[in-house]
Amino acid sequence: MVGARITVNGKEALISPAAPHTTVLDFLRERGLTGTKEGCAEGECGACSVLVARPGVNKPTDWVAVNACLVPVAALDGQEVVTAEGLAVPGEPGTPPTLHPVQEEMAVRGGSQCGYCTPGFVCSMAAEYYRPDRCAHADPASAQGSAGSADAEHGPNGFDLHALSGNLCRCTGYRPIRDAAFAVGAPTEDDPLAQRREQAPPAPVATEYAQGGGVFVRKNSLAETLRLLRERPDAVVVAGSTDWGVEVNIRSRRADCVVAVDRLPELRDLRVEADHVEIGAALTLTEIERRLDGEVPLLAELFPQFASRLIRNSATLGGNLGTGSPIGDSPPVLLALEASVVLAGADGERTVPLAEYFTGYRRSVRRPGELTRAVRVPLPLSPVTAFHKIAKRRFDDISSVAVAFALDIEQGVVRKARIGLGGVAATPIRAYATEAALEGEPWSAPTVDAAARVLRGEGTPMDDHRASSLYRSAMLGQSLLKLYAQTTEAVSS
């Protein structure tokens, strides 16, 4: 389909002659929109951030910031994109444009520094600026967000600094950037991008974009997609492209056929039933977080520690499980929640407990031609939960060790224990021996000390550039001790 199009800053443009693997970043820069920068090419620095119109949670449309360096431009066929250049209001001929409020605050507060990262910061800030419920949490009279505040990551204007967790400033100019973020007000009634939120986003369009021997395909339905995958078992399946985009950029991977599943309606449902929560495999982590709104506390604890907001705006549970990585952050949590995956193929569906899903390093029971349609979390939930991620950076980092706990403690006795581990074996694993050491025992210091010794021996941790095997083992035991300290402190208070 050579007629594939994308709307950029209000103007339609043909995607052709870009190759199917061409990223939105390269597409924009080739058309003179050089505010979008490449810094890392793997979704860590945010210099490439742009806004995309997506289905909203509280409004028909949300302006969502994504990493343009990871998303194939063909994936945005029929979609709307706004870059840093498109935020300003054009002036009359011969006069400069009127800066967007976010751009204005960045300029007057010295947030631009060398300027390389600024357009990406501006786009991420603009996405938070237009978040519909941001102003509902504003408290201009409070000292919130000021030095010494109990919550320095939220401003008096409701601005959540986690929106910028995927943006890197090499000039260490974070203080003026933070000042700018906490100074922006509410969008005005005549703000065109604010008004745009009241209308539905562009509907997904069926795409078959072929150039140079490669093809990018998006079908209208799950059934059509599964038939295609049966015919093309070699196809690469992408949703947010946060993993495949890195492969394309850093390792120069190419595919004859890429199949997008991110907009399939059958993969984008979220339902809370009497006995389980079903989460569509193609919902982004941000969508899941905002739609669940804390209803699954262990997931709510995971989300802020999963990469960055920019990545969570694109990444999906289906993709995180599909890569089969032993250091993915969601599998330990889902293992602790006793989740199952619903696998769909051309011949029907089957449900597999996640504890039986992984079969080896980046391998699973998912057959060629199958997709993960949904993740199911059984109800009721265990009341005592925690997710501990050990990494070198507080945010936007790969974990050295990840530990998730879900415990039922009744009258001081552990009735049920589920513990998921990441980073200590070739696959994410359940800590069965530690669970057995806890169940039926009092939730006490002697029990926890003994179980922590067992937990240190779970898995087969290895030495690598992130951590030594001894460190990983020590962190496993320390995580259980930390959980005990946290729970006893909560009870005593």
XYZ file of C-alpha atoms in Angstrom:
493
model
C 0.000 0.000 0.000
C 1.996 2.951 -1.280
C -0.765 5.320 -0.128
C 0.035 4.897 3.555
C -0.063 8.333 5.210
C 0.718 10.025 8.477
C -0.435 13.419 9.750
C 2.439 15.450 11.182
C 1.740 18.801 12.812
C -1.610 18.979 11.035
C -0.303 18.159 7.542
C -0.657 14.835 5.776
C 2.452 13.176 4.362
C 2.984 10.013 2.384
C 5.085 7.432 4.189
C 6.523 6.237 0.875
C 9.366 5.843 -0.078
C 10.483 5.021 3.482
C 11.451 1.406 4.061
C 9.139 -0.638 6.337
C 11.788 -0.570 9.100
C 12.244 3.228 8.932
C 11.580 4.788 12.310
C 9.380 7.810 12.948
C 12.561 9.633 14.024
C 14.319 9.135 10.693
C 11.128 9.873 8.766
C 10.706 13.218 10.541
C 14.329 14.271 10.233
C 14.377 13.486 6.514
C 11.513 15.965 6.188
C 13.353 18.757 7.974
C 11.821 18.295 11.447
C 15.223 18.095 13.088
C 14.055 19.077 16.566
C 13.501 15.335 17.017
C 16.970 14.037 17.905
C 18.686 10.679 18.143
C 20.606 10.285 21.363
C 20.674 6.581 22.197
C 18.504 4.853 19.555
C 17.157 2.468 22.205
C 14.531 4.427 24.137
C 16.585 5.582 27.129
C 17.313 9.272 26.538
C 14.025 10.722 25.258
C 15.639 13.156 22.811
C 13.353 11.720 20.139
C 10.066 12.159 22.038
C 6.984 13.105 19.998
C 3.234 13.228 20.720
C 0.771 10.747 19.242
C -3.035 10.957 19.438
C -4.235 7.783 21.162
C -7.527 6.530 22.662
C -7.961 8.318 25.975
C -8.716 7.073 29.458
C -10.626 10.157 30.698
C -11.115 11.894 27.335
C -11.776 10.551 23.830
C -8.138 11.347 22.943
C -4.944 11.467 24.978
C -1.754 13.101 23.721
C 0.802 10.391 24.451
C 4.568 10.858 24.328
C 6.497 8.034 22.636
C 10.061 7.323 21.561
C 10.173 8.123 17.852
C 13.453 6.203 17.554
C 11.693 2.882 18.231
C 8.377 3.113 16.388
C 8.316 2.180 12.670
C 6.677 5.018 10.764
C 4.490 2.447 8.994
C 2.978 1.638 12.404
C 1.475 5.153 12.426
C -0.307 4.810 9.100
C -3.413 6.983 9.392
C -2.313 8.381 12.752
C -1.585 11.886 14.080
C 1.820 13.058 15.332
C 2.898 16.381 16.827
C 6.570 17.302 17.159
C 8.191 20.085 19.194
C 7.979 22.290 16.086
C 4.221 21.737 15.941
C 3.549 22.899 19.489
C 4.221 26.579 18.805
C 1.542 28.724 17.122
C 2.807 30.070 13.770
C 3.010 33.869 13.534
C 2.133 36.142 10.665
C 4.630 36.240 7.780
C 7.824 37.815 9.032
C 6.973 37.359 12.721
C 8.173 34.566 15.027
C 5.768 31.902 16.286
C 4.158 32.120 19.707
C 5.793 29.611 21.998
C 3.729 26.894 23.610
C 3.353 27.386 27.404
C 5.730 24.477 28.033
C 8.312 25.929 25.648
C 7.919 29.352 27.235
C 8.552 28.037 30.740
C 11.568 26.043 29.589
C 13.014 29.170 27.983
C 12.447 31.673 30.791
C 13.639 29.292 33.525
C 16.843 28.238 31.787
C 15.720 24.684 31.147
C 17.149 24.445 27.651
C 20.871 24.202 28.612
C 22.734 23.061 25.462
C 19.385 22.467 23.767
C 19.999 18.981 22.376
C 17.533 17.234 24.660
C 15.103 20.148 24.925
C 12.612 19.205 22.167
C 12.232 15.731 23.700
C 11.705 17.180 27.173
C 9.185 19.630 25.722
C 7.141 16.855 24.097
C 7.153 14.701 27.241
C 6.189 17.758 29.302
C 3.434 18.609 26.837
C 1.946 15.114 27.188
C 1.774 15.636 30.957
C 0.524 19.211 30.450
C -2.449 17.827 28.494
C -3.133 14.882 30.836
C -6.853 15.410 31.536
C -6.796 14.724 35.280
C -3.549 16.581 36.042
C -5.200 19.798 37.171
C -7.619 17.832 39.355
C -4.619 17.040 41.585
C -3.278 20.590 41.601
C -2.905 22.450 44.898
C -1.327 25.857 44.224
C -1.529 26.820 47.911
C 0.581 23.860 49.008
C 4.351 23.585 49.282
C 4.144 20.345 47.315
C 7.072 19.850 45.004
C 9.271 22.354 46.806
C 12.592 21.535 48.417
C 12.087 19.392 51.480
C 8.563 18.430 50.431
C 7.307 14.990 51.357
C 6.533 14.451 47.667
C 9.117 16.230 45.567
C 8.026 14.381 42.432
C 4.640 16.113 42.129
C 4.249 19.824 41.644
C 1.621 22.186 43.046
C 0.147 22.218 39.536
C -0.362 18.428 39.609
C 2.606 17.791 37.299
C 4.017 14.281 37.783
C 7.785 14.300 37.263
C 7.634 10.609 36.364
C 6.442 11.875 32.977
C 10.071 12.908 32.412
C 11.688 9.725 33.743
C 12.610 8.677 30.189
C 14.282 11.987 29.310
C 17.991 12.499 29.891
C 19.733 15.875 30.274
C 23.478 15.507 29.792
C 24.046 19.060 31.070
C 22.576 18.087 34.462
C 20.034 20.839 34.050
C 17.264 19.015 35.856
C 16.495 21.711 38.444
C 15.408 24.385 35.917
C 13.563 21.727 33.916
C 11.736 20.717 37.093
C 10.999 24.364 37.810
C 9.510 24.744 34.329
C 7.392 21.609 34.772
C 6.022 22.838 38.095
C 5.261 26.291 36.679
C 2.978 25.408 33.757
C -0.696 26.194 34.259
C -3.821 24.646 32.767
C -4.466 24.640 29.013
C -6.659 27.516 27.863
C -10.073 26.916 26.346
C -8.857 27.948 22.890
C -5.784 25.671 22.976
C -6.161 23.569 19.793
C -4.392 20.520 21.223
C -6.575 20.662 24.352
C -9.670 20.914 22.168
C -8.452 17.980 20.092
C -8.815 15.734 23.157
C -12.612 16.035 22.901
C -12.673 14.237 19.544
C -11.910 10.589 18.898
C -8.400 9.730 17.741
C -7.867 8.379 14.230
C -9.201 4.851 13.934
C -6.652 2.133 13.165
C -6.395 1.436 9.459
C -5.532 -1.829 7.768
C -2.022 -1.451 6.413
C 0.042 -3.444 3.956
C 3.031 -1.254 3.306
C 5.680 -2.821 1.071
C 8.969 -1.275 0.001
C 12.348 -2.727 -0.906
C 11.414 -6.352 -0.357
C 9.969 -5.878 3.124
C 6.357 -5.489 4.220
C 4.649 -4.031 7.278
C 1.143 -5.398 7.871
C -1.704 -4.472 10.196
C -4.949 -6.417 9.858
C -8.405 -5.323 11.019
C -9.093 -8.287 13.282
C -7.450 -10.971 15.350
C -8.815 -13.711 13.096
C -7.227 -12.141 10.009
C -3.951 -11.687 11.872
C -3.865 -15.311 13.012
C -4.515 -16.530 9.460
C -1.634 -14.378 8.249
C 0.686 -15.722 10.939
C -0.204 -19.287 9.959
C 0.836 -18.424 6.408
C 3.910 -16.451 7.524
C 5.366 -18.153 10.613
C 8.599 -16.211 9.991
C 6.865 -12.866 10.578
C 7.996 -10.607 13.416
C 5.077 -9.574 15.638
C 5.245 -6.094 17.194
C 3.032 -4.069 19.499
C 4.848 -1.097 21.026
C 8.083 -2.040 19.228
C 10.119 -1.188 22.346
C 12.105 -4.416 21.908
C 12.109 -4.826 18.115
C 12.985 -1.161 17.637
C 16.223 -1.687 19.588
C 17.026 -4.737 17.461
C 16.530 -2.682 14.287
C 18.609 0.270 15.481
C 21.429 -1.303 17.452
C 21.774 -4.715 15.810
C 20.598 -3.761 12.304
C 17.962 -6.499 12.336
C 15.566 -6.584 9.420
C 12.482 -8.697 8.730
C 10.777 -9.654 5.492
C 7.411 -9.325 7.214
C 6.455 -7.353 10.341
C 2.929 -7.753 11.716
C 1.488 -5.113 14.069
C -1.027 -6.184 16.713
C -1.103 -3.063 18.899
C -4.474 -1.790 17.675
C -6.362 -5.101 17.428
C -9.574 -4.586 19.447
C -9.568 -8.213 20.653
C -6.215 -7.564 22.370
C -7.212 -4.253 23.980
C -9.955 -5.196 26.413
C -9.712 -4.924 30.202
C -12.348 -6.606 32.345
C -12.729 -7.152 36.079
C -14.839 -10.275 36.615
C -15.969 -11.927 39.841
C -13.047 -14.368 39.886
C -10.365 -12.760 37.709
C -9.036 -9.664 36.002
C -8.429 -10.030 32.270
C -5.936 -7.626 30.698
C -5.616 -7.359 26.936
C -2.109 -8.200 25.742
C -1.884 -5.099 23.516
C -2.912 -2.522 26.108
C 0.047 -0.326 26.968
C 1.323 -0.377 30.524
C 0.202 3.234 30.948
C -3.323 2.325 29.829
C -3.411 -0.626 32.231
C -2.104 1.500 35.092
C -4.668 4.244 34.589
C -7.618 1.965 33.898
C -6.964 -0.322 36.871
C -6.264 2.712 39.080
C -4.670 0.667 41.867
C -7.175 -2.200 41.790
C -4.283 -4.694 41.621
C -1.802 -3.222 44.134
C 1.143 -5.378 43.062
C 0.806 -4.175 39.464
C 0.451 -0.612 40.735
C 3.787 -1.041 42.523
C 5.404 -2.478 39.388
C 4.445 0.237 36.907
C 6.505 3.176 38.248
C 9.588 0.937 38.280
C 9.092 -0.445 34.773
C 11.485 1.464 32.485
C 10.131 5.010 31.979
C 6.835 6.674 31.196
C 7.926 6.999 27.557
C 8.458 3.238 27.347
C 5.299 2.419 29.329
C 3.326 4.516 26.843
C 4.168 1.907 24.188
C 5.194 -1.312 25.958
C 2.649 -4.091 26.548
C 2.353 -7.112 28.822
C 2.043 -9.324 25.746
C 5.327 -8.002 24.410
C 7.147 -8.271 27.738
C 6.089 -11.908 28.067
C 6.647 -12.628 24.379
C 10.328 -11.729 24.463
C 10.863 -14.398 27.114
C 13.590 -12.327 28.754
C 14.713 -13.586 32.177
C 15.078 -9.976 33.356
C 11.706 -8.632 32.271
C 10.002 -6.802 35.120
C 6.430 -7.998 34.645
C 6.936 -11.817 34.783
C 7.988 -11.955 38.474
C 4.926 -9.894 39.412
C 2.585 -11.988 37.277
C 4.086 -15.192 38.683
C 3.424 -13.971 42.223
C -0.147 -13.149 41.164
C -0.555 -16.717 39.752
C -1.454 -15.246 36.375
C -2.238 -17.235 33.253
C -1.787 -16.304 29.603
C -4.510 -16.775 27.001
C -2.870 -17.944 23.780
C -4.813 -17.588 20.527
C -4.122 -19.438 17.303
C -5.969 -19.963 14.045
C -7.421 -23.185 15.467
C -8.604 -21.750 18.787
C -7.493 -20.594 22.226
C -5.803 -22.201 25.208
C -4.966 -20.917 28.671
C -1.563 -21.650 30.208
C -0.471 -20.844 33.781
C 2.460 -18.453 33.575
C 4.437 -20.773 35.857
C 4.325 -23.313 32.975
C 4.800 -20.806 30.149
C 8.605 -20.378 30.043
C 10.590 -23.394 28.817
C 14.112 -21.984 28.466
C 16.118 -18.865 27.725
C 13.777 -16.698 25.614
C 11.638 -19.762 24.860
C 8.062 -20.545 25.809
C 5.196 -22.917 25.085
C 3.755 -20.406 22.604
C 3.573 -22.147 19.234
C 4.390 -20.643 15.830
C 1.376 -18.679 14.696
C 0.034 -18.123 18.226
C -0.423 -14.753 19.908
C -0.899 -13.846 23.530
C -4.433 -12.447 23.580
C -4.713 -11.639 27.275
C -3.296 -12.089 30.757
C -5.609 -13.342 33.509
C -5.039 -12.576 37.176
C -7.186 -14.665 39.541
C -9.211 -13.069 42.336
C -9.235 -12.578 45.272
C -5.788 -11.054 45.592
C -3.358 -11.760 48.406
C -3.408 -8.814 50.834
C 0.360 -8.615 51.483
C 2.287 -7.788 48.311
C 5.539 -6.111 47.322
C 7.780 -5.690 44.282
C 11.492 -5.123 44.865
C 13.606 -4.162 41.860
C 17.347 -4.054 42.388
C 19.073 -1.975 39.705
C 21.904 0.504 39.370
C 19.553 3.394 38.635
C 16.381 4.237 40.488
C 14.334 4.540 37.282
C 14.650 3.600 33.614
C 17.043 0.716 34.165
C 17.234 -3.030 33.642
C 16.958 -4.985 36.865
C 19.815 -7.039 38.262
C 17.269 -8.875 40.411
C 13.500 -8.521 40.624
C 11.421 -10.098 43.390
C 7.629 -10.066 43.734
C 5.768 -11.266 46.823
C 2.102 -12.135 47.377
C 1.286 -13.511 50.834
C -1.854 -14.438 52.737
C -1.152 -13.971 56.460
C -3.994 -14.867 58.822
C -3.730 -14.538 62.614
C 0.020 -14.236 62.325
C 0.466 -17.389 60.214
C 1.465 -17.533 56.513
C -1.395 -19.431 54.892
C -0.205 -18.928 51.321
C 2.999 -17.608 49.735
C 3.728 -16.881 46.094
C 7.117 -15.447 45.101
C 8.229 -14.588 41.562
C 11.885 -14.023 40.677
C 13.665 -12.421 37.737
C 17.352 -12.164 36.907
C 18.442 -15.317 38.734
C 17.857 -18.048 36.127
C 17.482 -18.588 32.393
C 13.776 -17.794 32.795
C 11.610 -15.971 35.332
C 10.828 -18.526 38.057
C 8.679 -19.203 41.093
C 10.578 -19.579 44.384
C 8.851 -22.843 45.288
C 11.258 -23.872 48.048
C 10.910 -20.525 49.802
C 7.139 -20.619 49.461
C 7.119 -24.028 51.146
C 9.411 -22.743 53.902
C 6.928 -19.963 54.690
C 3.538 -21.643 54.350
C 2.037 -22.849 57.597
C 4.660 -21.047 59.662
C 4.269 -17.958 61.859
C 5.139 -14.663 60.211
C 7.992 -14.035 62.600
C 11.657 -13.110 62.558
C 12.882 -16.734 62.994
C 10.634 -17.948 60.164
C 11.682 -15.134 57.841
C 15.382 -15.545 58.654
C 15.191 -19.252 57.810
C 13.183 -18.637 54.646
C 15.591 -15.880 53.558
C 18.427 -18.413 53.680
C 16.376 -20.677 51.415
C 15.567 -17.798 49.068
C 19.274 -17.010 48.651
C 19.681 -20.460 47.097
C 16.825 -20.197 44.587
C 17.659 -20.102 40.909
C 21.069 -20.200 39.249
C 22.313 -16.598 39.390
C 25.338 -15.738 37.262
C 28.042 -13.084 37.102
C 27.622 -10.385 34.471
C 28.178 -6.646 34.037
C 25.089 -5.829 36.129
C 25.866 -7.872 39.233
C 27.733 -10.882 40.555
C 26.017 -14.140 41.419
C 26.841 -13.622 45.091
C 25.255 -10.171 45.039
C 22.130 -11.482 43.369
C 21.784 -14.261 45.948
C 22.297 -11.802 48.789
C 19.629 -9.483 47.366
C 17.100 -12.317 47.225
C 17.424 -12.958 50.930
C 17.530 -9.269 51.727
C 14.265 -8.709 49.849
C 12.377 -11.075 52.134
C 13.901 -9.442 55.213
C 12.860 -6.062 53.843
C 9.298 -7.277 53.272
C 9.119 -8.516 56.874
C 10.409 -5.198 58.186
C 7.884 -3.305 56.061
C 4.923 -5.424 57.159
C 5.771 -5.351 60.858
C 6.293 -1.595 60.668
C 2.877 -1.197 58.992
C 1.191 -3.295 61.691
C 2.882 -1.434 64.550
C 1.968 1.968 63.116
